[in-house]
XYZ file of C-alpha atoms in Angstrom:
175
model
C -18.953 14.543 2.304
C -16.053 12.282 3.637
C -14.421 11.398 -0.056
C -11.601 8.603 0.066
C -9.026 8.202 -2.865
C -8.284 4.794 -2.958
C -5.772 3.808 -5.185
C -2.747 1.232 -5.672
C 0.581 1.867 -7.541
C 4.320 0.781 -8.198
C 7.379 2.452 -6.492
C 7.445 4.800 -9.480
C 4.088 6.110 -9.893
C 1.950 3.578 -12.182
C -1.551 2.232 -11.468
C -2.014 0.103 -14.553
C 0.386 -0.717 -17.643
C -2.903 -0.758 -19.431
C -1.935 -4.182 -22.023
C -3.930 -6.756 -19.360
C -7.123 -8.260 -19.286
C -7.103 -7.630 -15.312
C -5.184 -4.174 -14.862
C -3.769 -5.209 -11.743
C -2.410 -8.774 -12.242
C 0.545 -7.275 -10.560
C -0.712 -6.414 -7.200
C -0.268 -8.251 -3.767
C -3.214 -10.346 -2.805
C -2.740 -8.574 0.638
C -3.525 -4.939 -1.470
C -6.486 -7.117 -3.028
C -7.765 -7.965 0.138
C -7.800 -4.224 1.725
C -9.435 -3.373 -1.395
C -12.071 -5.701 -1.310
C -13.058 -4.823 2.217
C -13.237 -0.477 1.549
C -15.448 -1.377 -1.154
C -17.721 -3.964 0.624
C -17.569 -1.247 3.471
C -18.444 1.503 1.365
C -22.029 2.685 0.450
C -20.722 4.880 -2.550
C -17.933 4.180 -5.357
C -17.084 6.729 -8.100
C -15.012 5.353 -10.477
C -14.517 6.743 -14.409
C -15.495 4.410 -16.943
C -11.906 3.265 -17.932
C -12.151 1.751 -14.578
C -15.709 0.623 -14.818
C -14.788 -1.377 -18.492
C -11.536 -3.239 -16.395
C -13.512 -3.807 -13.166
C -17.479 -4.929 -14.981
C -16.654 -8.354 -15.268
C -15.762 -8.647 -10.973
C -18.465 -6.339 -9.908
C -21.122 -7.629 -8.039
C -24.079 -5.136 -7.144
C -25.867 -5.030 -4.067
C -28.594 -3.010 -1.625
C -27.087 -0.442 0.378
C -24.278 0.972 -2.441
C -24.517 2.976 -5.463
C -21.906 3.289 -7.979
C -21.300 6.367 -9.954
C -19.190 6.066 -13.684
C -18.164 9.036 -14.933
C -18.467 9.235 -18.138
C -18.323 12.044 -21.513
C -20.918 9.118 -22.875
C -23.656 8.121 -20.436
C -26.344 7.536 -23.082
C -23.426 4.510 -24.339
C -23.972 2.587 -20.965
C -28.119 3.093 -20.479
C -28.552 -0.366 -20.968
C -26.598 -1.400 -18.105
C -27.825 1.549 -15.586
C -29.671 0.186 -12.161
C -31.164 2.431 -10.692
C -29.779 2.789 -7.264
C -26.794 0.904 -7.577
C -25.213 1.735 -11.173
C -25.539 4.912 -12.798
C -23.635 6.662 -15.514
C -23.074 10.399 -15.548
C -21.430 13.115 -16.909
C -22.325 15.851 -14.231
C -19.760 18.413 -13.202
C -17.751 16.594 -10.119
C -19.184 19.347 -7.803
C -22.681 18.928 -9.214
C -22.557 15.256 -8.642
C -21.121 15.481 -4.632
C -23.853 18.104 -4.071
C -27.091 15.626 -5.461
C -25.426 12.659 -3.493
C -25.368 14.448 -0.427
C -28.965 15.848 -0.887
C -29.655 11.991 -1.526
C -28.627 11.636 2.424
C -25.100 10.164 1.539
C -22.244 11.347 3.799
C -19.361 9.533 2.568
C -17.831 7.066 -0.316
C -14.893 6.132 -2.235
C -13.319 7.169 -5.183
C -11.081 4.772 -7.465
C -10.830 6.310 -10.473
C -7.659 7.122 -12.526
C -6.037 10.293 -13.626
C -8.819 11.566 -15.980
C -11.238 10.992 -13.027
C -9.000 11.799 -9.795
C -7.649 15.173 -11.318
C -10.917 17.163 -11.664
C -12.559 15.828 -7.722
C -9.055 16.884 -6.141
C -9.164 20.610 -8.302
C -12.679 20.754 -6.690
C -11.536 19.963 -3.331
C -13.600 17.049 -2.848
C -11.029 14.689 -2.156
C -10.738 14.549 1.843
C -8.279 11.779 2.468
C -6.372 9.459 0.128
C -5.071 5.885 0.793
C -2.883 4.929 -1.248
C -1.152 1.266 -1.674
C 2.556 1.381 -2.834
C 3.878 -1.827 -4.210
C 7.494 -2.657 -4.044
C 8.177 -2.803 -7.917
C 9.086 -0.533 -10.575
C 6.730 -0.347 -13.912
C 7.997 2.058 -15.947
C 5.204 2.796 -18.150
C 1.933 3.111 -17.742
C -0.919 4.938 -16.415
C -0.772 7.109 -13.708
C -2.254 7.971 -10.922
C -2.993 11.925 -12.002
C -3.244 14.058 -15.201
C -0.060 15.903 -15.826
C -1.725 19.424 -14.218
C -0.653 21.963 -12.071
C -1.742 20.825 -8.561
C -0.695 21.687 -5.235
C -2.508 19.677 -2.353
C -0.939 19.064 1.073
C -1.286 15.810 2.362
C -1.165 14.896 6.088
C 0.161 11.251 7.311
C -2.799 9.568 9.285
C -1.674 5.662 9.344
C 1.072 4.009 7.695
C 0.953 0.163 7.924
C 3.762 -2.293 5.914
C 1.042 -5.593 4.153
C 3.689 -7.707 4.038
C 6.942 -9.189 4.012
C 7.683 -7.728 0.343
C 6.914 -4.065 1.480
C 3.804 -3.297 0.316
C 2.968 -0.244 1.987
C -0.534 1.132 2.884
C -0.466 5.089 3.689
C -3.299 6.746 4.681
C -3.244 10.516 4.399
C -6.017 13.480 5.196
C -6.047 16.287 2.918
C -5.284 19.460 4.549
């Protein structure tokens, strides 16, 4: 399966500083924009359920995509489950890839944060990440990945500036 990262952070490293009702209040609306159109494009989003709780209030479900919350919990969330387009689960990252392609579904995006991102790229099931790098410093805050030994080698695929500020949308393959 073709598995995207997609993911947005400061200069330094941070994704969120965690203290706002919308976690990314300080992204570009051009960073907005590219990631409304991945997900309308996409017909699979994993996400972890920090990043279901920030994003429940925007989503908007539709025919044609399925998202997947991981979750330790998934009994916590059976009340909002639909089936086809929201489900909660705590399957092994592996497991999970394996049933969606059985399922007939060939690619998808992941936006997760570190608890979520860590474990799909120790599998190997992350095969490209974009990631948006906005011109500001944060200096605390969540990151991106859990502080774990990793070693993945990224290759350069597209590298395209948003804006007059900076913001700078790399697109690398996994290798």
């Amino acid at each position: 399966m073709k598995l995207v990262l997609v993911m947005v952070s400061s200069l330094d490293g941070i994704t969120n500083q965690g203290n706002a009702e919308d976690q990314h209040v300080w992204t570009s609306e051009e960073d907005k924009t590219h990631f409304r159109e991945v997900l309308d494009a996409s017909p699979l989003v994993i996400m972890g359920a920090k990043t279901y709780e920030a994003a429940r209030p925007y989503m908007v479900h539709r025919d044609g995509r399925i998202r997947i919350v991981m979750t330790t919990r998934p009994e916590d969330y059976e009340k909002e489950k639909i089936p086809g387009k929201l489900e909660f689960t705590n399957e092994e990252v592996t497991a999970l890839i394996k049933r969606l392609e059985a399922s007939g579904i060939s690619e998808g995006i992941h936006v997760g944060g570190a608890t979520t991102n860590t474990p799909f790229f120790k599998a190997g099931l992350i095969t490209e990440v974009w990631q948006t790098i906005e011109p500001k410093i944060l200096g605390e805050g969540y990151r991106n990945m859990a502080t774990q030994k990793l070693d993945i080698n990224l290759e350069l695929i597209t590298s395209e500036k948003l804006n007059a500020r900076g913001t700078l949308l790399l697109k690398y393959r996994v290798i």
